[in-house]
Structures are given as structure tokens and as C-alpha cells.
Coordinates of C-alpha atoms in Angstrom, one line a residue:
M1 CA 128.8 47.1 102.7
Q2 CA 126.7 50.0 104.0
K3 CA 123.3 51.3 102.8
K4 CA 122.1 54.8 103.5
E5 CA 119.0 56.9 102.6
I6 CA 119.5 60.7 102.4
S7 CA 116.6 63.0 102.2
I8 CA 116.6 65.8 99.6
E9 CA 113.2 67.0 100.5
G10 CA 112.6 70.7 99.5
V11 CA 115.3 70.7 96.8
D12 CA 114.4 71.3 93.2
P13 CA 115.4 68.0 91.5
L14 CA 116.1 69.8 88.2
V15 CA 118.7 72.0 90.0
L16 CA 120.3 69.1 91.8
L17 CA 120.4 66.6 88.9
G18 CA 120.9 69.2 86.2
A19 CA 119.5 69.3 82.7
E20 CA 119.4 65.8 81.3
N21 CA 121.0 64.6 84.6
T22 CA 124.4 66.1 83.8
N23 CA 125.1 67.1 87.4
W24 CA 124.1 63.6 88.6
R25 CA 126.4 61.9 86.1
I26 CA 129.3 64.0 87.3
L27 CA 128.6 63.1 90.9
K28 CA 128.3 59.4 90.1
S29 CA 131.6 59.4 88.2
A30 CA 133.3 60.9 91.2
F31 CA 132.2 57.9 93.3
P32 CA 132.5 55.0 90.9
K33 CA 132.5 52.4 93.7
L34 CA 129.2 53.5 95.1
H35 CA 125.8 52.4 93.9
L36 CA 123.7 55.6 93.7
T37 CA 120.0 56.0 92.8
T38 CA 117.4 58.6 93.4
R39 CA 113.7 58.1 94.0
G40 CA 111.4 60.9 94.8
D41 CA 113.0 63.1 97.5
T42 CA 115.5 60.4 98.6
V43 CA 119.0 59.4 97.5
F44 CA 119.9 55.8 98.1
V45 CA 123.6 55.0 98.6
K46 CA 125.3 51.6 98.8
G47 CA 129.1 51.0 99.3
T48 CA 131.9 50.9 101.9
A49 CA 131.4 53.0 105.1
A50 CA 134.2 55.3 104.1
D51 CA 132.9 56.0 100.6
V52 CA 129.3 56.4 101.8
G53 CA 130.5 58.8 104.5
R54 CA 132.4 61.0 102.1
F55 CA 129.6 61.0 99.6
H56 CA 127.2 62.1 102.3
E57 CA 129.5 65.0 103.2
V58 CA 129.8 66.1 99.6
L59 CA 126.0 65.9 99.0
R60 CA 125.5 67.9 102.2
M61 CA 127.7 70.6 100.8
I62 CA 125.9 70.5 97.5
L63 CA 122.5 70.8 99.2
W64 CA 123.9 73.7 101.2
H65 CA 125.2 75.4 98.0
I66 CA 121.8 75.0 96.3
E67 CA 120.0 76.4 99.4
R68 CA 122.4 79.4 99.6
Y69 CA 122.9 80.3 95.9
N70 CA 119.7 78.9 94.3
A71 CA 121.8 77.4 91.5
L72 CA 124.2 74.6 90.8
A73 CA 126.6 74.5 87.9
E74 CA 128.9 71.6 86.8
D75 CA 132.0 73.4 87.9
D76 CA 130.3 74.0 91.3
I77 CA 130.0 70.2 91.7
Q78 CA 133.7 69.6 90.8
R79 CA 134.8 72.2 93.3
L80 CA 132.6 70.8 96.1
I81 CA 133.8 67.3 95.5
G82 CA 137.3 68.3 96.6
A83 CA 136.2 70.9 99.2
D84 CA 136.5 70.7 103.0
E85 CA 133.1 71.4 104.7
T86 CA 134.4 73.3 107.6
R87 CA 136.6 75.6 105.5
L88 CA 133.8 76.1 103.0
L89 CA 131.4 77.4 105.7
A90 CA 134.1 79.6 107.2
Q91 CA 134.8 81.2 103.8
S92 CA 131.1 81.8 103.2
K93 CA 130.9 83.9 106.3
K94 CA 133.4 86.4 104.8
D95 CA 131.1 87.0 101.9
D96 CA 129.3 90.4 102.2
T97 CA 126.2 89.0 100.3
L98 CA 123.2 88.9 102.6
V99 CA 121.4 86.3 100.5
Y100 CA 121.4 84.9 97.0
G101 CA 118.2 85.2 95.1
P102 CA 116.9 83.1 92.2
N103 CA 119.5 82.5 89.5
G104 CA 122.2 83.4 92.0
N105 CA 121.4 87.1 92.2
R106 CA 123.4 88.8 94.9
I107 CA 121.6 90.9 97.5
T108 CA 123.8 93.1 99.6
A109 CA 123.7 96.2 101.7
R110 CA 124.0 99.0 99.1
T111 CA 124.6 102.1 101.4
H112 CA 126.5 102.9 104.5
N113 CA 123.3 103.1 106.7
Q114 CA 122.0 99.8 105.2
Q115 CA 125.3 98.2 106.3
L116 CA 124.8 99.7 109.8
L117 CA 121.3 98.1 109.8
V118 CA 122.8 94.7 108.8
D119 CA 125.4 95.0 111.6
A120 CA 122.8 96.1 114.1
I121 CA 120.6 93.0 113.3
R122 CA 123.6 90.7 113.6
Q123 CA 124.5 92.1 117.0
N124 CA 121.1 92.8 118.6
D125 CA 117.9 90.8 119.0
M126 CA 115.7 93.9 118.7
V127 CA 116.3 96.5 116.1
F128 CA 114.4 99.6 114.9
A129 CA 115.0 100.9 111.4
I130 CA 113.6 104.4 110.8
G131 CA 113.7 106.3 107.6
P132 CA 111.8 107.6 104.5
A133 CA 110.4 105.5 101.7
G134 CA 112.8 103.8 99.4
T135 CA 115.7 103.6 101.8
G136 CA 115.7 99.8 101.8
K137 CA 115.0 99.3 105.5
T138 CA 112.3 96.7 105.0
Y139 CA 114.0 95.0 102.1
T140 CA 117.3 94.7 104.1
A141 CA 115.4 93.3 107.0
V142 CA 113.7 90.7 104.8
A143 CA 117.1 89.7 103.4
M144 CA 118.4 89.2 106.9
A145 CA 115.4 87.1 107.8
V146 CA 115.7 84.9 104.7
S147 CA 119.5 84.5 105.5
A148 CA 118.6 83.4 109.1
L149 CA 116.1 80.9 107.8
K150 CA 118.5 79.4 105.3
D151 CA 121.2 79.1 107.9
K152 CA 118.6 77.5 110.3
R153 CA 119.2 80.1 112.9
V154 CA 115.4 80.5 113.0
K155 CA 112.5 78.2 112.3
K156 CA 110.2 80.7 110.7
I157 CA 109.8 84.2 109.3
I158 CA 106.8 86.4 110.4
L159 CA 106.1 89.6 108.5
T160 CA 103.4 91.9 109.9
R161 CA 101.8 95.3 109.4
P162 CA 99.2 97.4 111.3
A163 CA 95.8 97.6 109.8
V164 CA 95.7 101.4 109.2
E165 CA 93.8 102.7 106.2
A166 CA 96.4 105.2 105.0
G167 CA 93.9 107.4 103.2
E168 CA 92.0 104.4 101.7
N169 CA 88.9 102.7 103.0
L170 CA 89.4 99.0 103.7
G171 CA 85.7 98.4 104.5
F172 CA 84.5 97.9 101.0
L173 CA 87.1 95.2 100.2
P174 CA 85.9 91.6 100.3
G175 CA 87.1 89.0 102.7
D176 CA 88.3 88.8 106.3
L177 CA 90.9 91.2 107.8
K178 CA 93.9 89.3 106.4
E179 CA 92.4 89.2 102.9
K180 CA 91.6 92.9 103.1
L181 CA 95.2 93.6 104.1
D182 CA 96.9 91.4 101.5
P183 CA 97.2 94.2 98.9
Y184 CA 99.0 96.3 101.6
L185 CA 101.3 93.4 102.4
Q186 CA 102.3 93.0 98.7
P187 CA 105.7 94.8 99.1
L188 CA 106.6 92.0 101.6
Y189 CA 105.7 89.3 99.1
D190 CA 107.7 91.1 96.4
A191 CA 110.8 91.2 98.6
L192 CA 110.5 87.5 99.4
T193 CA 110.2 86.5 95.7
D194 CA 113.3 88.5 95.0
M195 CA 115.2 86.3 97.4
L196 CA 113.6 82.9 97.1
P197 CA 112.1 81.0 94.1
F198 CA 108.4 81.7 93.7
D199 CA 107.5 78.0 94.3
K200 CA 109.6 78.0 97.5
V201 CA 107.8 81.1 98.8
A202 CA 104.4 79.5 98.1
D203 CA 105.5 76.2 99.8
Y204 CA 106.8 78.1 102.9
L205 CA 103.6 80.1 103.1
E206 CA 101.5 76.9 102.9
K207 CA 103.5 75.2 105.6
G208 CA 103.6 78.2 107.9
V209 CA 107.4 78.6 107.6
I210 CA 106.8 82.1 106.3
E211 CA 103.8 83.9 107.8
I212 CA 102.5 87.3 106.5
A213 CA 99.7 88.6 108.7
P214 CA 98.1 91.8 110.1
L215 CA 99.4 92.9 113.5
A216 CA 96.1 92.0 115.2
F217 CA 97.0 88.3 114.5
M218 CA 100.0 88.6 116.8
R219 CA 98.0 89.1 120.0
G220 CA 98.4 86.4 122.7
R221 CA 101.3 84.6 120.9
T222 CA 104.8 83.9 122.0
L223 CA 107.2 83.9 119.1
D224 CA 110.1 81.6 119.7
K225 CA 113.0 81.0 117.3
A226 CA 111.4 83.3 114.7
F227 CA 112.6 86.3 112.7
V228 CA 109.8 88.8 113.0
I229 CA 109.5 92.0 111.1
L230 CA 106.9 94.7 111.9
D231 CA 106.6 97.0 108.9
E232 CA 105.0 100.4 108.8
A233 CA 105.4 100.7 112.5
Q234 CA 104.8 104.4 112.5
N235 CA 101.1 103.5 112.2
T236 CA 101.0 101.4 115.4
T237 CA 99.4 102.9 118.5
V238 CA 101.4 102.8 121.8
A239 CA 99.3 99.8 123.0
Q240 CA 99.9 97.9 119.7
I241 CA 103.6 98.3 119.7
K242 CA 103.8 97.3 123.4
M243 CA 101.7 94.2 122.5
F244 CA 104.0 93.4 119.6
L245 CA 107.3 93.8 121.4
T246 CA 106.2 91.7 124.3
R247 CA 105.5 88.7 121.9
M248 CA 109.3 88.1 121.7
G249 CA 110.2 84.6 122.7
K250 CA 113.5 82.6 123.0
E251 CA 116.1 82.8 120.2
A252 CA 113.9 85.4 118.3
K253 CA 114.9 88.4 116.3
F254 CA 112.6 91.4 116.1
V255 CA 113.1 94.1 113.5
V256 CA 110.7 97.1 113.5
T257 CA 110.7 99.4 110.4
G258 CA 108.9 102.6 109.9
D259 CA 108.8 106.1 108.3
D260 CA 108.3 108.8 110.9
S261 CA 107.3 111.3 108.2
Q262 CA 104.3 109.2 107.0
I263 CA 102.1 108.7 110.0
D264 CA 98.5 107.8 109.0
L265 CA 97.0 107.5 112.5
P266 CA 94.0 109.6 113.4
Q267 CA 94.8 113.0 114.8
K268 CA 95.8 113.2 118.5
Q269 CA 96.7 109.5 118.5
A270 CA 100.4 108.9 119.4
S271 CA 102.6 106.8 117.1
G272 CA 103.9 103.7 118.9
L273 CA 107.1 103.9 116.9
L274 CA 107.9 107.4 118.1
Y275 CA 107.0 106.5 121.6
A276 CA 109.2 103.4 121.5
R277 CA 112.1 105.5 120.2
R278 CA 111.9 107.8 123.2
L279 CA 111.3 105.0 125.7
L280 CA 113.7 102.2 124.6
S281 CA 116.7 103.9 123.0
S282 CA 118.9 103.5 126.2
I283 CA 118.2 99.8 126.7
N284 CA 121.2 97.5 126.1
G285 CA 120.4 95.0 123.3
I286 CA 118.0 97.3 121.5
S287 CA 119.4 99.2 118.6
F288 CA 118.0 102.1 116.6
V289 CA 119.3 102.8 113.0
E290 CA 118.3 106.0 111.2
L291 CA 118.2 106.0 107.4
D292 CA 117.8 109.1 105.2
G293 CA 117.6 110.4 101.7
S294 CA 121.2 109.3 100.9
D295 CA 120.0 105.7 101.3
V296 CA 117.2 105.9 98.6
I297 CA 117.9 103.3 96.0
R298 CA 114.8 103.7 93.8
H299 CA 114.6 106.1 90.8
R300 CA 116.8 109.1 91.2
L301 CA 113.8 111.4 91.3
V302 CA 112.6 109.8 94.6
K303 CA 115.5 111.5 96.4
D304 CA 114.5 114.9 95.0
V305 CA 110.8 114.3 96.0
I306 CA 111.8 113.4 99.6
K307 CA 114.0 116.5 99.8
A308 CA 111.3 118.8 98.4
F309 CA 108.7 117.5 100.9
Q310 CA 111.1 117.7 103.8
K311 CA 111.9 121.3 102.8
S312 CA 108.3 122.3 102.5
E313 CA 107.5 120.8 106.0
E314 CA 110.2 122.9 107.5
I315 CA 108.6 126.1 106.3
P316 CA 105.6 127.3 108.3
S317 CA 102.5 127.5 106.2
S318 CA 101.1 131.0 105.7
K319 CA 97.4 131.8 105.9
E320 CA 95.9 133.3 102.9

């Protein structure tokens, strides 16, 4: 007889066990020769080596399913009990879903240029996504980061933005620099909670698995095995973007997003994003993806607003 303890730490027990333990009863009935119990974040297994080994494989697939899809139905368990782990993982790679959000919501690339961005991130370690508001550049990057974290290709996600006031005054806000910037970082929080359960996001933030911080907090660090997104990069200076890009460590992914039509830097100060596009576009392993009005997935009026502003900026202003 063999005894084994299997950790289920980080898994919502209600999802795994099911309402009124229905999922757990199905699992136990599939392995009638095993003695199965749960206590806290551990499953205790007792039986023959062959039965224990097969149960561990099935439970591993179930935990992978919960991590990927954020859900577990009774028919999922029945299917996974008879599944082959290698074939299951191979089939999942053919799925065009970037990540499954809470309740199994599918998040995919929704436009041609968003798919180009997905492909660029998969093929390159440093990617720049440039385009107007609403084109999904940051949202797509966050989805790719969450996917990489779930698949254990990275150990952490770091989301950062430059501390530029964008027409508002940060000085009157209470707290330190990070607390002052939190309202400006809210879109990143919103994207994360679209893709992960709220409690999971909170847990990851507390443990440092996900870090959201102003760009100034990146100075002096080496970021290994991390998926790092610099948002609103049009508002970095040349010195700031150089500092950021040189933080890249081993097995890291860097994605830089920005809107070159909304630069809020003081006049006569060059945008680091534009400088990087001129300087780095020919380097192998660095990819630039341009998004435009056709990629806008917000309200239909946003496309019209972007077109109107672009048209007005092309017409020289006349002096009255």
C-alpha cells in the first residue's frame, strides 16, 4: 500500500469539490479502491501504487483545468478521468483562446492587428504595441501575461506606468508615489479582474506574484522570468525608457504599449516611445506592432471620435 499527500494550495475548494461535494463524490466513485480524504489544502491518498499514480495524474489534469478555465463541471471530471495528459495539453495549444476568465469567459484576439500582437509576443521577447485608445493593446498584453503565468512560463507579472500628470495635478493626492498613481493604474487592475477571480488577484498582489507599480520603482532592478508590461509608454522620457528596457533579465518578456497621439510630456521633451521606435526597429528579436482605428473594440462612437481628431490634426490651424 502507498500513501501520498497532494497539495491543492491556491485552488478554490468550492470549485474543486463542487456544490455539496458533488465533484468529489464523482472522483471518489471513479477510484473505489482508493481511500481519499481532503484536509485544508491537501489531498490524502492511500492505495496501490498503480491506483495512486493514476489518481495523481487525473487530479493534476483537474487542477490544470481549474487553473486554465476557472471552472469545473461534473462532465469535465468525467472527461478528464478518461483523458491522456499529453494529448490534453497538445489539444489545448490549438485553442485560440488567450486566457479563460472567471466563469470560463473566453478572451481572444478580436481583430487582425490584435492577433498580430499575440503572434509577435509569442515569437519575440520584446514587443512594442503602438496605437490609439481602445485598440486593446494593453488588454491583449495583460491576457498574454496571465496566460504565461498560468502556464508557469514566468514566475510573476509586473505592470508599470510612468508618473506623468496628463493634465491633472498629482500633488494634492494623499499618500506616497504609488498611492498617488493607483487611480491611474486602475485600467490594469480592471484587465486583471476580467481574467482572474478577484480573490486570486488580491492574493497574487499580496504575495508579489503580480506587481503594479510606477515606472520609478523599476530603477536598479533585474527582472528575471517575469512578464513585464510598460503601459502609456508615450509619456516616458528617453532616459526612462532606456532604464526600463535595460531591466530585462533571463527568460523575461517585455511588452511596451503606448499611444503616439496622446503624449503628455512637457513641451520640448522627447517621447521615449517614439525614440525607441526609431532606434530599435531593426534589431532582431524586437517587434513593433501598429494598431489603428479598425482595432477599436469600445463603443462604436469611439472610432468616429478617433477619426475626427486625426482628421483635425492633419489640417493646419488658421490664425484668426
